[in-house]
PDB file of C-alpha atoms in Angstrom:
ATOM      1  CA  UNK A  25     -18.136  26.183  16.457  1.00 55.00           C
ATOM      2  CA  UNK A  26     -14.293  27.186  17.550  1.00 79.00           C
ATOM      3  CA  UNK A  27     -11.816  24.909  16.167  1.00 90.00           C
ATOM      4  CA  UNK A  28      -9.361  23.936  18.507  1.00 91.00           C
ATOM      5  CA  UNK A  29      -5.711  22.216  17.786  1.00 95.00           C
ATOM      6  CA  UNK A  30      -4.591  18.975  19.278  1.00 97.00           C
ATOM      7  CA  UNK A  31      -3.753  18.498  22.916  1.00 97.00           C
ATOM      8  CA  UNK A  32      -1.852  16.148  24.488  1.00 97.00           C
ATOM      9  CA  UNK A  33      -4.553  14.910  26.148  1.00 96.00           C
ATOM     10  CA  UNK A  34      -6.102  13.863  22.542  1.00 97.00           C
ATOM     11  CA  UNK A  35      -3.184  12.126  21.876  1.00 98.00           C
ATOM     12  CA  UNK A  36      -3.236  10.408  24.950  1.00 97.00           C
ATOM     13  CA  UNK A  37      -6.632   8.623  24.361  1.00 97.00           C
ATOM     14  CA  UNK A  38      -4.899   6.674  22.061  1.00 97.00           C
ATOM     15  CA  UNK A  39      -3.096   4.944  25.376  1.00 97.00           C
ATOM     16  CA  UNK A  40      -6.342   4.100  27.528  1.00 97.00           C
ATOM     17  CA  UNK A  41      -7.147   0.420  27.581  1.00 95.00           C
ATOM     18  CA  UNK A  42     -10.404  -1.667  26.193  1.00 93.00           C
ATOM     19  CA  UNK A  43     -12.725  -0.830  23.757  1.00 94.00           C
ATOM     20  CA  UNK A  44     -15.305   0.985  25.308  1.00 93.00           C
ATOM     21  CA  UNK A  45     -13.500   3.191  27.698  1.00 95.00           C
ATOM     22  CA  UNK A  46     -11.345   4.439  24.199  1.00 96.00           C
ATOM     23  CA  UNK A  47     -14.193   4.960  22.524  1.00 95.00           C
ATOM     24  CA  UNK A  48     -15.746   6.898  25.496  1.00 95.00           C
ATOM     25  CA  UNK A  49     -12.749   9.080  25.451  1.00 96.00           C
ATOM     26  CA  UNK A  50     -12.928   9.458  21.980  1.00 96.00           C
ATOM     27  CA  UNK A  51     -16.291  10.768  21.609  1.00 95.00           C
ATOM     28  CA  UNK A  52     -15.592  13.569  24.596  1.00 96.00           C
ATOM     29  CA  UNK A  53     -12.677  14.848  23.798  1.00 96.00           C
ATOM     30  CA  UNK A  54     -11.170  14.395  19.984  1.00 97.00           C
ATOM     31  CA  UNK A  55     -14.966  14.356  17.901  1.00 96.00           C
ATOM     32  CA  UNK A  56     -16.039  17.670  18.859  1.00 96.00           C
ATOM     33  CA  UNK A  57     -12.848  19.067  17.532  1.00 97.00           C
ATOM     34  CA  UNK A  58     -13.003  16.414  14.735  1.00 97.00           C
ATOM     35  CA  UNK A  59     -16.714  17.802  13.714  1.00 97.00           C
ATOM     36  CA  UNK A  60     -15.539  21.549  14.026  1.00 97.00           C
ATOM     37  CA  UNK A  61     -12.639  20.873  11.709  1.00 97.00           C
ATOM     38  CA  UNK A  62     -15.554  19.006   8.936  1.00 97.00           C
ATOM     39  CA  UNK A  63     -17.705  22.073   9.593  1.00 96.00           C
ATOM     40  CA  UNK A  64     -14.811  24.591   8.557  1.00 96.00           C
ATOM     41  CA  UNK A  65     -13.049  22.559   5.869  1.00 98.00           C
ATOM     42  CA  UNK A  66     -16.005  21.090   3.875  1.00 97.00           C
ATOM     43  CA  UNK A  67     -16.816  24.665   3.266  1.00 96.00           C
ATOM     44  CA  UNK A  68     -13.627  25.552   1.965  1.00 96.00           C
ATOM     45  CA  UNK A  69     -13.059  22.471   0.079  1.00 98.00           C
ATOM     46  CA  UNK A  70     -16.045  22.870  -1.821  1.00 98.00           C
ATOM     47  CA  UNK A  71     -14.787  26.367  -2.949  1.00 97.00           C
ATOM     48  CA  UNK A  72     -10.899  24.984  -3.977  1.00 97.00           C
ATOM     49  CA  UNK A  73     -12.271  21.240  -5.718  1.00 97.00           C
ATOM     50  CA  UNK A  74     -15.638  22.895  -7.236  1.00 97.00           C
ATOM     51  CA  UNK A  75     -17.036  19.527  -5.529  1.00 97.00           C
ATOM     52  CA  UNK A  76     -19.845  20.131  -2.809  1.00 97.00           C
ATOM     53  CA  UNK A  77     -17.841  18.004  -0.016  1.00 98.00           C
ATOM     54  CA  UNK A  78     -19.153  16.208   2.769  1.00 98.00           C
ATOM     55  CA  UNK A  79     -17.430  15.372   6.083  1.00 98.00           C
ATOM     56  CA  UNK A  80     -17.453  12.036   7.367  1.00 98.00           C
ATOM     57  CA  UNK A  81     -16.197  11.724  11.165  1.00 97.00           C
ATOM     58  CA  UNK A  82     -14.841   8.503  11.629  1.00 95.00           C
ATOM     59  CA  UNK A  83     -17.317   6.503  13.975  1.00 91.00           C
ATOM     60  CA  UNK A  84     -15.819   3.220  14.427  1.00 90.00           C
ATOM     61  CA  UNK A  85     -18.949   1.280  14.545  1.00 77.00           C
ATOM     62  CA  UNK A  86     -18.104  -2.189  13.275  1.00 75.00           C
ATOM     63  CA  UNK A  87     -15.368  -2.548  16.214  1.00 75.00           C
ATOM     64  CA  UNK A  88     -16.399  -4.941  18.666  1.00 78.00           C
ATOM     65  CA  UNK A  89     -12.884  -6.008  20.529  1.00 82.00           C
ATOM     66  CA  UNK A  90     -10.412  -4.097  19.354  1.00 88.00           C
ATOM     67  CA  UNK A  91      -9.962  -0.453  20.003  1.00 92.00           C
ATOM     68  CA  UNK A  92      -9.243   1.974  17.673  1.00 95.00           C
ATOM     69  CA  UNK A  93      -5.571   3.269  17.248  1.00 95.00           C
ATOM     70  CA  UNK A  94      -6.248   6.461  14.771  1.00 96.00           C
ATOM     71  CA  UNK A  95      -8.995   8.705  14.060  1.00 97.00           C
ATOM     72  CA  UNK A  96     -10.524  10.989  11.522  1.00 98.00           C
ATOM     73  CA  UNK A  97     -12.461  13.600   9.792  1.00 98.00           C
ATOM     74  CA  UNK A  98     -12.830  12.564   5.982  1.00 98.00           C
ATOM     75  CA  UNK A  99     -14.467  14.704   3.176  1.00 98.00           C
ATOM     76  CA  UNK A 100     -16.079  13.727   0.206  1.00 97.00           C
ATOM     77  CA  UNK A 101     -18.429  14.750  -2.710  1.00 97.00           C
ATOM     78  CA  UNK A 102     -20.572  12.421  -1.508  1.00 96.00           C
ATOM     79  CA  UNK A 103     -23.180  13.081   1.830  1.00 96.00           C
ATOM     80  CA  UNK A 104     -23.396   9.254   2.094  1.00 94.00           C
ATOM     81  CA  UNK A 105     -19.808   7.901   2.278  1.00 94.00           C
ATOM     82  CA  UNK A 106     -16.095   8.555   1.659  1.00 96.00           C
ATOM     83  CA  UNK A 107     -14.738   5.075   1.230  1.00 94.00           C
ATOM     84  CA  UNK A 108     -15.451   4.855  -2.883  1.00 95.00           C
ATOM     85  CA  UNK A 109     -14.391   8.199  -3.389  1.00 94.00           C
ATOM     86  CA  UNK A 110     -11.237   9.948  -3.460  1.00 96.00           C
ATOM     87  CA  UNK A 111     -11.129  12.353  -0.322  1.00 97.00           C
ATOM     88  CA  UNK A 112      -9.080  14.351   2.102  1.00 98.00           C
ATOM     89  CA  UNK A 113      -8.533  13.219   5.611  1.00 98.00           C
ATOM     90  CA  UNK A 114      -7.171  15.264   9.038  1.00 98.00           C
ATOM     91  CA  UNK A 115      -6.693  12.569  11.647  1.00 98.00           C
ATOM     92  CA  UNK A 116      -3.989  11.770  14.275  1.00 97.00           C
ATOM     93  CA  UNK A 117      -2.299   8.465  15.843  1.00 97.00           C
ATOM     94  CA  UNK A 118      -0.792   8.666  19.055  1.00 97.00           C
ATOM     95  CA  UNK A 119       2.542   9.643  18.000  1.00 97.00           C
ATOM     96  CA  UNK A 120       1.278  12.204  15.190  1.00 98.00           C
ATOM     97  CA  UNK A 121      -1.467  13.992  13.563  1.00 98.00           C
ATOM     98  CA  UNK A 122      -1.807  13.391   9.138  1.00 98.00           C
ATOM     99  CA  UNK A 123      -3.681  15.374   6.522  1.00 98.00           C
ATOM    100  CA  UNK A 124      -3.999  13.030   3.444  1.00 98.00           C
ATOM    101  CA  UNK A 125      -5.724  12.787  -0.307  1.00 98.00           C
ATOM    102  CA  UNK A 126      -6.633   9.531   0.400  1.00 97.00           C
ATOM    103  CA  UNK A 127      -7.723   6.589  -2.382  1.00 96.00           C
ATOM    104  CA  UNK A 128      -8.253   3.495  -0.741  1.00 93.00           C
ATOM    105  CA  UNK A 129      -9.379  -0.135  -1.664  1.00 88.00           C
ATOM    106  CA  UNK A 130     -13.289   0.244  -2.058  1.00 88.00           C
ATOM    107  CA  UNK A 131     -12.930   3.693  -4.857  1.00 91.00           C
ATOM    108  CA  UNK A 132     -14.580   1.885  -7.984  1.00 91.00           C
ATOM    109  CA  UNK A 133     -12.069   4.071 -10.328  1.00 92.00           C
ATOM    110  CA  UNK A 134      -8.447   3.385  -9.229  1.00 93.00           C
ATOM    111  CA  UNK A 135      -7.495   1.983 -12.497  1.00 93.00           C
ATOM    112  CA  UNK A 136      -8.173   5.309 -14.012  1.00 94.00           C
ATOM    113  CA  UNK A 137      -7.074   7.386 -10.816  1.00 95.00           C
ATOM    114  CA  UNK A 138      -3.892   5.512 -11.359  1.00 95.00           C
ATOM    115  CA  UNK A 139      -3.190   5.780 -15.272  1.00 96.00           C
ATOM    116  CA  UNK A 140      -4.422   9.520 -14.439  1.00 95.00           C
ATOM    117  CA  UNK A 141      -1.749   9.761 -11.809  1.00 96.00           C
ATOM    118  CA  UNK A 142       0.697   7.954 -13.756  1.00 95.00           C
ATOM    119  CA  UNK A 143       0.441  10.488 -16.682  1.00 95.00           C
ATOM    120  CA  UNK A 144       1.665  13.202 -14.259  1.00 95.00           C
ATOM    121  CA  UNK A 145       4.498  11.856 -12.470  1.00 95.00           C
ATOM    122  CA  UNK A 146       6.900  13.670 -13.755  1.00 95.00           C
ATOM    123  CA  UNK A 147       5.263  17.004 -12.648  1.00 95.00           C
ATOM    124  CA  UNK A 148       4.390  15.337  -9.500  1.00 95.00           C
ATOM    125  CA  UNK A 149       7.902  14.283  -8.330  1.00 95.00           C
ATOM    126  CA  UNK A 150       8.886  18.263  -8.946  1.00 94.00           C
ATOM    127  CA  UNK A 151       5.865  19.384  -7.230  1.00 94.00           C
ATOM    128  CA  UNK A 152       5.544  17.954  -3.971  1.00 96.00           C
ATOM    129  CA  UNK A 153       6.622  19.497  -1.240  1.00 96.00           C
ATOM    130  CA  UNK A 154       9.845  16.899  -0.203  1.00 95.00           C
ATOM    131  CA  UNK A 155       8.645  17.024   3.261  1.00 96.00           C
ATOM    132  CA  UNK A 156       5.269  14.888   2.096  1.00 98.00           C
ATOM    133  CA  UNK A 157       5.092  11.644   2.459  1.00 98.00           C
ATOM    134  CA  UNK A 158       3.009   8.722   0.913  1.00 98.00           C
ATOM    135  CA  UNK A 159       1.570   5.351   1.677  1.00 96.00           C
ATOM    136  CA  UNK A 160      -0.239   2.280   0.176  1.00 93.00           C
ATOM    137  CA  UNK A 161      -2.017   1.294   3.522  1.00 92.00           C
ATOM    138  CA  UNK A 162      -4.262   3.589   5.463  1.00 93.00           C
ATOM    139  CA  UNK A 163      -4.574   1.342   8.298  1.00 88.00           C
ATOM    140  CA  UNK A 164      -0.707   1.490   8.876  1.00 92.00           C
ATOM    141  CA  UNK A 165       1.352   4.208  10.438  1.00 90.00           C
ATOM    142  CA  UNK A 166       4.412   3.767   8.260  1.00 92.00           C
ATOM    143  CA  UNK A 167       4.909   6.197   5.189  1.00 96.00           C
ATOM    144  CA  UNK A 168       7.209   6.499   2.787  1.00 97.00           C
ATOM    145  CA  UNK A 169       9.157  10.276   2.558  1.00 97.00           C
ATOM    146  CA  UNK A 170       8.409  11.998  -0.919  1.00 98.00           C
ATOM    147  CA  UNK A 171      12.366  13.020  -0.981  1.00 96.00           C
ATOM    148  CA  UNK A 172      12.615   9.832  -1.392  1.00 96.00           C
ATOM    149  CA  UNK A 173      11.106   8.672  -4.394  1.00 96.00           C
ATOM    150  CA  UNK A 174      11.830   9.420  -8.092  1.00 95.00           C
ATOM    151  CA  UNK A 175       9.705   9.087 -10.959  1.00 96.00           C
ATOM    152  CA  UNK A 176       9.896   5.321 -11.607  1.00 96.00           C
ATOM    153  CA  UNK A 177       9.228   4.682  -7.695  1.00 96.00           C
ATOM    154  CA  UNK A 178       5.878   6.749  -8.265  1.00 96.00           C
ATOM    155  CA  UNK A 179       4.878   4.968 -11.016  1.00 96.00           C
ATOM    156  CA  UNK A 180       5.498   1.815  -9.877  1.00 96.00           C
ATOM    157  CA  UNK A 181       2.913   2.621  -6.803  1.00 96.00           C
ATOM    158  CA  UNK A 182       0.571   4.111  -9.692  1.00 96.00           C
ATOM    159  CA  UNK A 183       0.865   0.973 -11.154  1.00 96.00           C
ATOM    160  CA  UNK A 184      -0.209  -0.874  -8.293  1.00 95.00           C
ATOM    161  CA  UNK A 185      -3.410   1.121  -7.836  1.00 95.00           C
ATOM    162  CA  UNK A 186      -4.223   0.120 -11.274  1.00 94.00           C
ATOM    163  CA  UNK A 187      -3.636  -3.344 -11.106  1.00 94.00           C
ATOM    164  CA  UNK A 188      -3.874  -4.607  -7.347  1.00 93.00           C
ATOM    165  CA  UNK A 189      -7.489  -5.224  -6.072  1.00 90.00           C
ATOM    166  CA  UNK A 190      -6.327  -3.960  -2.357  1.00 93.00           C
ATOM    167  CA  UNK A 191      -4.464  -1.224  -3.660  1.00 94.00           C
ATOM    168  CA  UNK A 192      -3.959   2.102  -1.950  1.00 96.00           C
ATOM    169  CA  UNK A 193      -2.986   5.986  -2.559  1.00 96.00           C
ATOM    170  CA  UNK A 194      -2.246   8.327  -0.014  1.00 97.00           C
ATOM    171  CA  UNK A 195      -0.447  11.493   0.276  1.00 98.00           C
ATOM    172  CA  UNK A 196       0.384  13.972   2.531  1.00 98.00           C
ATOM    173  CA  UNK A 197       1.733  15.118   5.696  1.00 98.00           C
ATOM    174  CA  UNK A 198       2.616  14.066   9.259  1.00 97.00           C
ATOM    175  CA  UNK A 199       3.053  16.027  11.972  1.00 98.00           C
ATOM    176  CA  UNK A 200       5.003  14.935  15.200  1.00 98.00           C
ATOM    177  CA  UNK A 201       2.643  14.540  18.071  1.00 97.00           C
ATOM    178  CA  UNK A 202       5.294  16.933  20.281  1.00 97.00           C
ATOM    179  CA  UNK A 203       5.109  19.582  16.937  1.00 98.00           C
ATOM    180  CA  UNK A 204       1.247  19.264  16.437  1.00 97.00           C
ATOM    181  CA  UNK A 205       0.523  20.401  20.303  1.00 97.00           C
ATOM    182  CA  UNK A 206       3.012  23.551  19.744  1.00 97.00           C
ATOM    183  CA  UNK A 207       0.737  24.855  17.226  1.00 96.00           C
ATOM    184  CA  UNK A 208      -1.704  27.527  18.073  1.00 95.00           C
ATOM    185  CA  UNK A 209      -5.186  27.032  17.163  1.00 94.00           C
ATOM    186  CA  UNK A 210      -4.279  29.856  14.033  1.00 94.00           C
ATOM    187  CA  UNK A 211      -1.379  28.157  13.145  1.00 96.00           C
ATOM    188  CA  UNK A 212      -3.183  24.666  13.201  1.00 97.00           C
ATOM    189  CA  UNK A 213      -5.934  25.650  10.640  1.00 96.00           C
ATOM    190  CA  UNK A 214      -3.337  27.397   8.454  1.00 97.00           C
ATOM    191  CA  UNK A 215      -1.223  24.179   8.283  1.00 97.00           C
ATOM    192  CA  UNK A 216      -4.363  22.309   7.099  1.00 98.00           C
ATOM    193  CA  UNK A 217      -5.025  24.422   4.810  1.00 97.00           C
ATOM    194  CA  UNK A 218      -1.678  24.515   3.822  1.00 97.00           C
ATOM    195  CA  UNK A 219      -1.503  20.853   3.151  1.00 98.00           C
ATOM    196  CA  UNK A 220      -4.752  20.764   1.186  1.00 98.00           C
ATOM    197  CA  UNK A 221      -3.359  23.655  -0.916  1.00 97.00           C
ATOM    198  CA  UNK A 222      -0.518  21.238  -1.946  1.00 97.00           C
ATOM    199  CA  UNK A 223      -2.526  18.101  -2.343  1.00 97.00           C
ATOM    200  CA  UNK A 224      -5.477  19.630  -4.330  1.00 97.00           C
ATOM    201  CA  UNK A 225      -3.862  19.390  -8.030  1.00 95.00           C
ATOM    202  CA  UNK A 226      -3.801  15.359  -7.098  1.00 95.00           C
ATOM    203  CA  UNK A 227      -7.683  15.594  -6.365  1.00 96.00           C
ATOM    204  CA  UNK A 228      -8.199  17.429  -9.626  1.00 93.00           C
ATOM    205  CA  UNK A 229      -6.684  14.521 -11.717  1.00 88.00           C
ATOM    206  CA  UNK A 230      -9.880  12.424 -10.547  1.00 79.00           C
TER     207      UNK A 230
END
């Protein structure tokens, strides 16, 4: 299967009206490309983590009012689920596409995914890329720039993870909606793997 990058047109579903007629939208035009992208990266993200990795296309079942205003491919080394595990996500909004290491509220080991994380914060404030960003809420579209942050702002969202039931990790990148349909479908699969290049030494401290 061919991956192809974003269009504007993918973006756009994010602007049609009522539940159904999103979702309809949805599953034509952005979960093909969604499924291709789980094909080619679980493959490769087996190879960088060591972890056989699953993908997980977002399917939006429990929504019965409401549609949805993001979307995503999610892997895991787990063929069931994502949610308890730390993972990787490629997604978009309608005003941007994200790659993320994700660790959201249902992973059984935060407290040690935190105190892990919290041992290397010093390496990881040098580390990341300053263009990354992070956030504590994967439902939200606000994120907080890496450039940023300093050691004791890391720690204190470390801390949280540990401590905070609803507690949330993620880190990454965002990419303009106007910059993500520029990119050529070569230059779109190189940027994700790119990003999962960069965010792979947080995976490993699992």
């Amino acid at each position: 299967m061919n991956i192809a990058s974003f269009t504007a047109d993918d973006f756009n579903v994010f602007k049609i009206d009522g539940l159904e007629p999103r979702m309809d939208a949805l599953k034509e035009r952005i979960q093909p490309k969604l499924q291709a992208l789980g094909e080619h990266f679980s493959h490769r993200l087996s190879v960088m983590t060591g972890d056989e990795m699953f993908p997980h296309v977002a399917k939006h079942a429990r929504r019965k009012v409401n549609p949805p205003k993001d979307t995503w491919v999610a892997f895991a080394a787990n063929s069931r689920g994502y949610k308890m595990m730390p993972h990787f996500q490629i997604g978009l909004w309608e005003t941007h596409m994200f790659i993320w290491y994700a660790v959201i509220y249902e992973a059984p080991n935060k407290m040690e995914i935190g105190k892990n994380l919290e041992q290397q914060a010093d390496r990881l404030v040098k580390n990341i890329p300053s263009h990354y960003v992070w956030s504590m809420d994967h439902t939200k579209p606000e994120v907080i720039p890496h450039e940023s942050l300093g050691v004791e702002d890391l720690n204190a969202m470390f801390n949280r993870l540990q401590t905070v039931k609803k507690a949330e990790i993620l880190c990454g990148i965002q990419i303009s909606r106007d910059d993500a349909i520029q990119l050529n479908d070569d230059d779109f699969i190189k940027t994700i793997q790119d990003a999962f290049e960069h965010l792979l030494p947080l995976y490993k401290l699992n």
